[in-house]
Tab-separated table of C-alpha atoms in Angstrom:
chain	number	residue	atom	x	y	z
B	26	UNK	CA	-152.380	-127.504	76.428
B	27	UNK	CA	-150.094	-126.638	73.312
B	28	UNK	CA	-146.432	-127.394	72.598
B	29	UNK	CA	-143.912	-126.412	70.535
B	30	UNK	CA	-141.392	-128.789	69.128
B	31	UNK	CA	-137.434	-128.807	68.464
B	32	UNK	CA	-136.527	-129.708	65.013
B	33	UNK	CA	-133.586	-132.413	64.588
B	34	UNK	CA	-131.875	-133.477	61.880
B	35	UNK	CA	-130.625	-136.527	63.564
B	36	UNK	CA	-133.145	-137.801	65.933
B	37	UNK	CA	-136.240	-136.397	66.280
B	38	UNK	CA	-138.301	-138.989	67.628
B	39	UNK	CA	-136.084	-138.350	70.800
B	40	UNK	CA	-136.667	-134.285	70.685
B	41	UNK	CA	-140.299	-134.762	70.008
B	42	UNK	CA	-140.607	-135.891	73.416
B	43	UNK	CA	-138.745	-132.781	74.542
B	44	UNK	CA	-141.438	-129.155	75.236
B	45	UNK	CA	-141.429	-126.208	74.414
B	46	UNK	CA	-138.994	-126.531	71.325
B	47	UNK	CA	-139.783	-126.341	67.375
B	48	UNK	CA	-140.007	-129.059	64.748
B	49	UNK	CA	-139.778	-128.982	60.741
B	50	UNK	CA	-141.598	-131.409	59.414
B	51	UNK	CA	-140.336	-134.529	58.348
B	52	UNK	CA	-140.841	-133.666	54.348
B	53	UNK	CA	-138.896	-130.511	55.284
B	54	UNK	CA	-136.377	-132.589	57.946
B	55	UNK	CA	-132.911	-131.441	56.443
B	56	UNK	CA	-130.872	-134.031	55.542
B	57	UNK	CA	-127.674	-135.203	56.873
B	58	UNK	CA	-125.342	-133.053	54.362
B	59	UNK	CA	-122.808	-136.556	54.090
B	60	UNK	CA	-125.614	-137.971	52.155
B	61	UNK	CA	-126.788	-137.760	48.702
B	62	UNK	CA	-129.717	-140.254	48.634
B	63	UNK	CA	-132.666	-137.988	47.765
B	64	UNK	CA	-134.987	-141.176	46.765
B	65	UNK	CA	-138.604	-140.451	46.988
B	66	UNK	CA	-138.925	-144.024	48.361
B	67	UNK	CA	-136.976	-143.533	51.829
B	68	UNK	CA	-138.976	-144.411	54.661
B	69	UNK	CA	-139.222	-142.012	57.528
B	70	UNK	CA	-140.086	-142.738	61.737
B	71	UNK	CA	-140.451	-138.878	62.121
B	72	UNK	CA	-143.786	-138.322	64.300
B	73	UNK	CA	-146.769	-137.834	62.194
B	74	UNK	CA	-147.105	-133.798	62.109
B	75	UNK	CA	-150.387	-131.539	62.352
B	76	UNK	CA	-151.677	-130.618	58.736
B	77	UNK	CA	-150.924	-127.280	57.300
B	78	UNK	CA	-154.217	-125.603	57.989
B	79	UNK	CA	-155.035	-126.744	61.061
B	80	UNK	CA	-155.401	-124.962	63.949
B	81	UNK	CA	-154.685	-125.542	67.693
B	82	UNK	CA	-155.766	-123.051	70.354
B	83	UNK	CA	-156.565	-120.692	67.847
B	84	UNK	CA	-153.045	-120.890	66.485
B	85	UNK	CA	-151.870	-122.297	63.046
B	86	UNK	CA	-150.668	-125.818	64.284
B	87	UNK	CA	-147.856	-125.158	61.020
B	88	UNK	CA	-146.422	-121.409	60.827
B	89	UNK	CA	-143.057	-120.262	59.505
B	90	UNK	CA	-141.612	-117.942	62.191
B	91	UNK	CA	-140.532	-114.263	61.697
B	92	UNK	CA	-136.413	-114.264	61.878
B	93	UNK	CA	-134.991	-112.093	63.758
B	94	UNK	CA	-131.337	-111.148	61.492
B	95	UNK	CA	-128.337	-110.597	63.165
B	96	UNK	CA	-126.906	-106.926	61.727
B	97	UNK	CA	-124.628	-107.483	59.121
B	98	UNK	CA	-121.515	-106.052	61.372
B	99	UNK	CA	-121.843	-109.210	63.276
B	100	UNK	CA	-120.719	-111.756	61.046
B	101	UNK	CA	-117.613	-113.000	61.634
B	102	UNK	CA	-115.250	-113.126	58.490
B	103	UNK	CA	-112.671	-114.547	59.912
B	104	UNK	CA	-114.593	-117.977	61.034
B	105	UNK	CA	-116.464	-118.133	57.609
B	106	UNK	CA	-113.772	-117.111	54.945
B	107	UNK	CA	-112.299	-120.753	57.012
B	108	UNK	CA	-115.372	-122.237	55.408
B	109	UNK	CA	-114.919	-124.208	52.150
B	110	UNK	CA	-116.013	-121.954	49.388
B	111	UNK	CA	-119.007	-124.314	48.119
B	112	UNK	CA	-120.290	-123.809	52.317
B	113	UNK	CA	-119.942	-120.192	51.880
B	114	UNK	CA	-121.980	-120.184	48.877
B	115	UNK	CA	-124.962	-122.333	50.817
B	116	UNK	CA	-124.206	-120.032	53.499
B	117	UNK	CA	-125.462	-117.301	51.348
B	118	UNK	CA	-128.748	-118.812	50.537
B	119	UNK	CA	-129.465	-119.381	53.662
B	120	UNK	CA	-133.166	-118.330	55.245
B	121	UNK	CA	-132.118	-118.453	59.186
B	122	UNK	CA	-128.889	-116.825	60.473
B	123	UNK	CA	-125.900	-119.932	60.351
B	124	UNK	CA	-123.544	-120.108	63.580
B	125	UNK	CA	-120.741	-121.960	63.326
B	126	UNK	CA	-118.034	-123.340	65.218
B	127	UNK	CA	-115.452	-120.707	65.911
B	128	UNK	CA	-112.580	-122.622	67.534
B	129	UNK	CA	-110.846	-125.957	66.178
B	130	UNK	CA	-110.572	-127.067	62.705
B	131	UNK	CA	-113.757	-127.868	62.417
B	132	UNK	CA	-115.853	-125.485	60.471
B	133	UNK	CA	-112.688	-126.131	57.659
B	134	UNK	CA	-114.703	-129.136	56.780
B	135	UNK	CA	-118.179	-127.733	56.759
B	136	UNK	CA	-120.621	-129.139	54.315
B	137	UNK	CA	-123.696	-127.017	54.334
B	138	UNK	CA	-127.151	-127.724	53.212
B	139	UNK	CA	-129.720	-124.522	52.763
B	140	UNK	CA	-133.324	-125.016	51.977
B	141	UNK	CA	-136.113	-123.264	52.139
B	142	UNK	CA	-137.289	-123.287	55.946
B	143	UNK	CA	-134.060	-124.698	57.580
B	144	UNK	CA	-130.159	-125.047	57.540
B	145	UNK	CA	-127.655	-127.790	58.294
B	146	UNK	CA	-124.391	-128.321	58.537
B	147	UNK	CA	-122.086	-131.205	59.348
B	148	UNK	CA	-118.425	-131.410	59.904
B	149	UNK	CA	-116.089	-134.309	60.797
B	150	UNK	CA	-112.953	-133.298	62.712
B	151	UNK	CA	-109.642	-133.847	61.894
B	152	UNK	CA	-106.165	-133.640	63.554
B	153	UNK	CA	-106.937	-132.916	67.237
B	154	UNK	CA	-110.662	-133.100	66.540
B	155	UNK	CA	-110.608	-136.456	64.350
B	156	UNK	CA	-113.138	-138.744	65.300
B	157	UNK	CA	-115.807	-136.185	66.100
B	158	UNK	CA	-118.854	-135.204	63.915
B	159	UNK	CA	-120.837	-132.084	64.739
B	160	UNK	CA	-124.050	-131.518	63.070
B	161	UNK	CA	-125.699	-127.693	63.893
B	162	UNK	CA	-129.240	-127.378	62.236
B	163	UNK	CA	-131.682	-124.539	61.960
B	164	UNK	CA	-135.405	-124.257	61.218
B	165	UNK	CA	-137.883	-121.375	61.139
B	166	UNK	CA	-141.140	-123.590	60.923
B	167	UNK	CA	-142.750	-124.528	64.024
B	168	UNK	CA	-145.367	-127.275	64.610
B	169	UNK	CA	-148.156	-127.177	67.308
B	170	UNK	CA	-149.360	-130.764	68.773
B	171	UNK	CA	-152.394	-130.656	70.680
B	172	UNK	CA	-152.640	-132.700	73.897
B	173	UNK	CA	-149.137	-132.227	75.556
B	174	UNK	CA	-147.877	-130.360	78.495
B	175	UNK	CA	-145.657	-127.515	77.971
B	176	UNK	CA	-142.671	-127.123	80.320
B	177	UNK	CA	-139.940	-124.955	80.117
B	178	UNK	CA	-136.239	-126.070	79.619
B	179	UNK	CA	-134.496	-126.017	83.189
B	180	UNK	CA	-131.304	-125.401	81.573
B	181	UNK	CA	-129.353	-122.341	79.618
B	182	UNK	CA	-127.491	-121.461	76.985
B	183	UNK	CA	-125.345	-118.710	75.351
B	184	UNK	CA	-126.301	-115.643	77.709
B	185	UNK	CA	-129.075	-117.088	79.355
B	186	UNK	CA	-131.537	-118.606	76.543
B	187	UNK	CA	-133.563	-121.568	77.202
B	188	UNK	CA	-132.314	-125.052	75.851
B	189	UNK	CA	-132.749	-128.639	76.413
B	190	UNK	CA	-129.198	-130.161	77.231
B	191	UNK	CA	-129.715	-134.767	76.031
B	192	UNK	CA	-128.069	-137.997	75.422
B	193	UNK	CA	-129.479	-140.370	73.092
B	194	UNK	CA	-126.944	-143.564	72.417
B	195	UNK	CA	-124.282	-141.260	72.714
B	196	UNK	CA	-124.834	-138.377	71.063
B	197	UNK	CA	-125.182	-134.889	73.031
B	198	UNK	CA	-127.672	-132.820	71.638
B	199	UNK	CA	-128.170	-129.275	72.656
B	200	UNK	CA	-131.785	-127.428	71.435
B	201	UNK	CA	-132.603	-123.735	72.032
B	202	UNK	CA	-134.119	-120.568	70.211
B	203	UNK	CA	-132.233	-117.465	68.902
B	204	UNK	CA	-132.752	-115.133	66.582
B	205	UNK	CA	-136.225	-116.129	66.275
B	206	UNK	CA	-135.527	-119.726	64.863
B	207	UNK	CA	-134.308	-123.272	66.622
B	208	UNK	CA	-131.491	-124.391	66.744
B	209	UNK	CA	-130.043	-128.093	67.537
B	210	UNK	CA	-125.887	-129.034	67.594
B	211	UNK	CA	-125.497	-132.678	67.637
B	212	UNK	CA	-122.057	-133.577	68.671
B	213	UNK	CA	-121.216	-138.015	68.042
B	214	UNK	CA	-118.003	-139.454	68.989
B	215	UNK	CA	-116.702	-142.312	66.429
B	216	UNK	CA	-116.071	-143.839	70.018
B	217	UNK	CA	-118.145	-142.966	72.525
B	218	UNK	CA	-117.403	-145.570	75.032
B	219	UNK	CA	-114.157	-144.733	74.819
B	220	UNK	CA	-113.766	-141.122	74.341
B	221	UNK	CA	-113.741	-138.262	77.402
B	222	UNK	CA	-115.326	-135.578	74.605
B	223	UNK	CA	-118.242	-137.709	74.344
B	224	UNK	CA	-118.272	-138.856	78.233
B	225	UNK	CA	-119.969	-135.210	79.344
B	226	UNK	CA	-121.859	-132.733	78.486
B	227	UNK	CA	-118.598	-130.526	78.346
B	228	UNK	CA	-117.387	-130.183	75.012
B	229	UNK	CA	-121.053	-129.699	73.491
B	230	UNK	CA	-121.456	-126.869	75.488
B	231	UNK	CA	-118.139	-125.674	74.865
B	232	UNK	CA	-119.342	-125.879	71.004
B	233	UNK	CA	-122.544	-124.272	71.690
B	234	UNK	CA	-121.123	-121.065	73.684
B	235	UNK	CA	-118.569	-120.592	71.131
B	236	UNK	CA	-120.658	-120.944	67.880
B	237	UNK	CA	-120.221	-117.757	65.442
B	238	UNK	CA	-122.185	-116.097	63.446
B	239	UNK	CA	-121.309	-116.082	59.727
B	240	UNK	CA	-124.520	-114.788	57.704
B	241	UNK	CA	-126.864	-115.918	55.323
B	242	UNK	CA	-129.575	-114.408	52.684
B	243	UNK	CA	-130.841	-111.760	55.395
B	244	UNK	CA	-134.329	-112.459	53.738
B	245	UNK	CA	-137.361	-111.264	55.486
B	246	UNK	CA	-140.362	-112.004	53.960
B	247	UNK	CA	-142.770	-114.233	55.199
B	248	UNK	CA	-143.368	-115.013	58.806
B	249	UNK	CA	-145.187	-114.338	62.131
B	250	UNK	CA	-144.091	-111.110	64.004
C-alpha cells in the first residue's frame, strides 16, 4: 500500500515514520528561519524521496497539492499587524495559508521564511514565554513511498482534523492537514527536563488550537483538485 508523509522542518526522519501525513522534499525542506547558512555543501539525513516522475499506484509519487484559501475576511489583523514588519512582508509571499500563534508574545518575534512549496516560521519567547521556541511549518507538496502501511492518526486537532500528537528528545510535535496543505508546530523547551511546558503534551496543543490565521499570496495556480 501507499503513504503519505508529514513534512518537518526539524526532524523528519522521526515524521517519516509517522502515516498518512505529507513530506517536502529534503531540497525543498525549509530551513530553520534562525539560520543563514545556505551552503550547497550541507549534508542532509532526510529519507531518500521518490523521483519527480514516478508513479505509485497510479499516482504521481511527487505532486504539489491544490490549496484550499481561507476567505480573505478571515485573517486576523490584529495577530499579524503584532508581526514584525519584515514577517508580514514573507507573510505576503506566502503559497499556503500561515497560522500563527494568537495568544502570548510570541508571534512579536516571528521570523518567517516563504518559498515556493512551503512556509516556516520560528519564534523564541520572551518574558513569560522566554525559554521556549516554536517552529510552525507548512508544505503543499506531498510525496508517495511505496511499500508502507497507511494508518490513520488516532488523535485530533482544531475541530476534529486528523493529526499525529510526538515526542522526539523533547520536542512536541503536532502534524495535521488543513486547508489542503500540512502543517507541523514544533514546540522545544531551552530546558526540557526541567520545565512543566515541555513535560506534556499541554501547551502544544494549547498552541495548536489557538493558531490564527493571518494570510498569504492567495495564489492558486498549480495543483491537484
Amino acid at each position: 500500500m501507499n503513504r503519505t508523509l508529514p513534512f518537518s522542518a526539524l526532524w523528519g526522519t522521526l515524521l517519516a515514520a509517522a502515516p498518512m501525513m505529507l513530506a517536502s522534499s529534503a531540497c525543498d525542506a525549509p530551513p530553520d528561519p534562525r539560520s543563514s547558512d545556505d551552503s550547497p555543501g550541507a549534508e542532509t539525513t532526510a529519507q531518500k524521496q521518490p523521483a519527480v516522475n514516478e508513479r505509485i499506484g497510479g499516482a504521481r509519487a511527487v505532486e504539489e497539492l491544490h490549496v484550499a484559501w481561507p476567505e480573505r475576511s478571515k485573517i486576523d489583523a490584529a495577530v499579524l499587524s503584532r508581526a514584525p514588519s519584515e514577517a508580514r512582508d514573507a507573510i505576503s509571499k506566502a503559497v499556503v495559508p500561515v497560522l500563527l500563534p494568537r495568544a502570548g508574545v510570541l508571534v512579536e518575534q516571528a521570523r518567517v521564511v516563504a518559498k515556493p512549496a512551503f512556509v516556516a516560521a520560528s519564534m523564541d519567547g520572551s518574558a513569560e514565554e522566554s525559554g521556549l521556541h516554536l517552529s510552525i511549518s507548512a508544505t503543499k507538496i506531498v510525496h508517495r513511498h511505496a511499500g508502507i502501511d497507511r494508518v490513520a492518526p488516532a488523535r485530533s486537532v482544531r475541530a476534529g482534523r486528523p493529526a499525529w500528537v510526538l515526542q522526539n528528545e523533547g520536542i512536541w510535535s503536532v502534524s495535521w492537514e488543513e486547508n489542503g496543505v500540512s502543517y507541523v508546530v514544533d514546540l522545544e523547551c531551552a530546558r526540557p527536563s526541567e520545565d512543566a511546558r515541555c513535560a506534556t503534551e499541554d501547551r502544544v496543543l494549547a498552541i495548536v488550537e489557538d493558531l490564527a490565521f493571518v494570510g498569504g499570496s492567495f495564489e492558486t495556480r498549480g495543483g491537484a483538485k
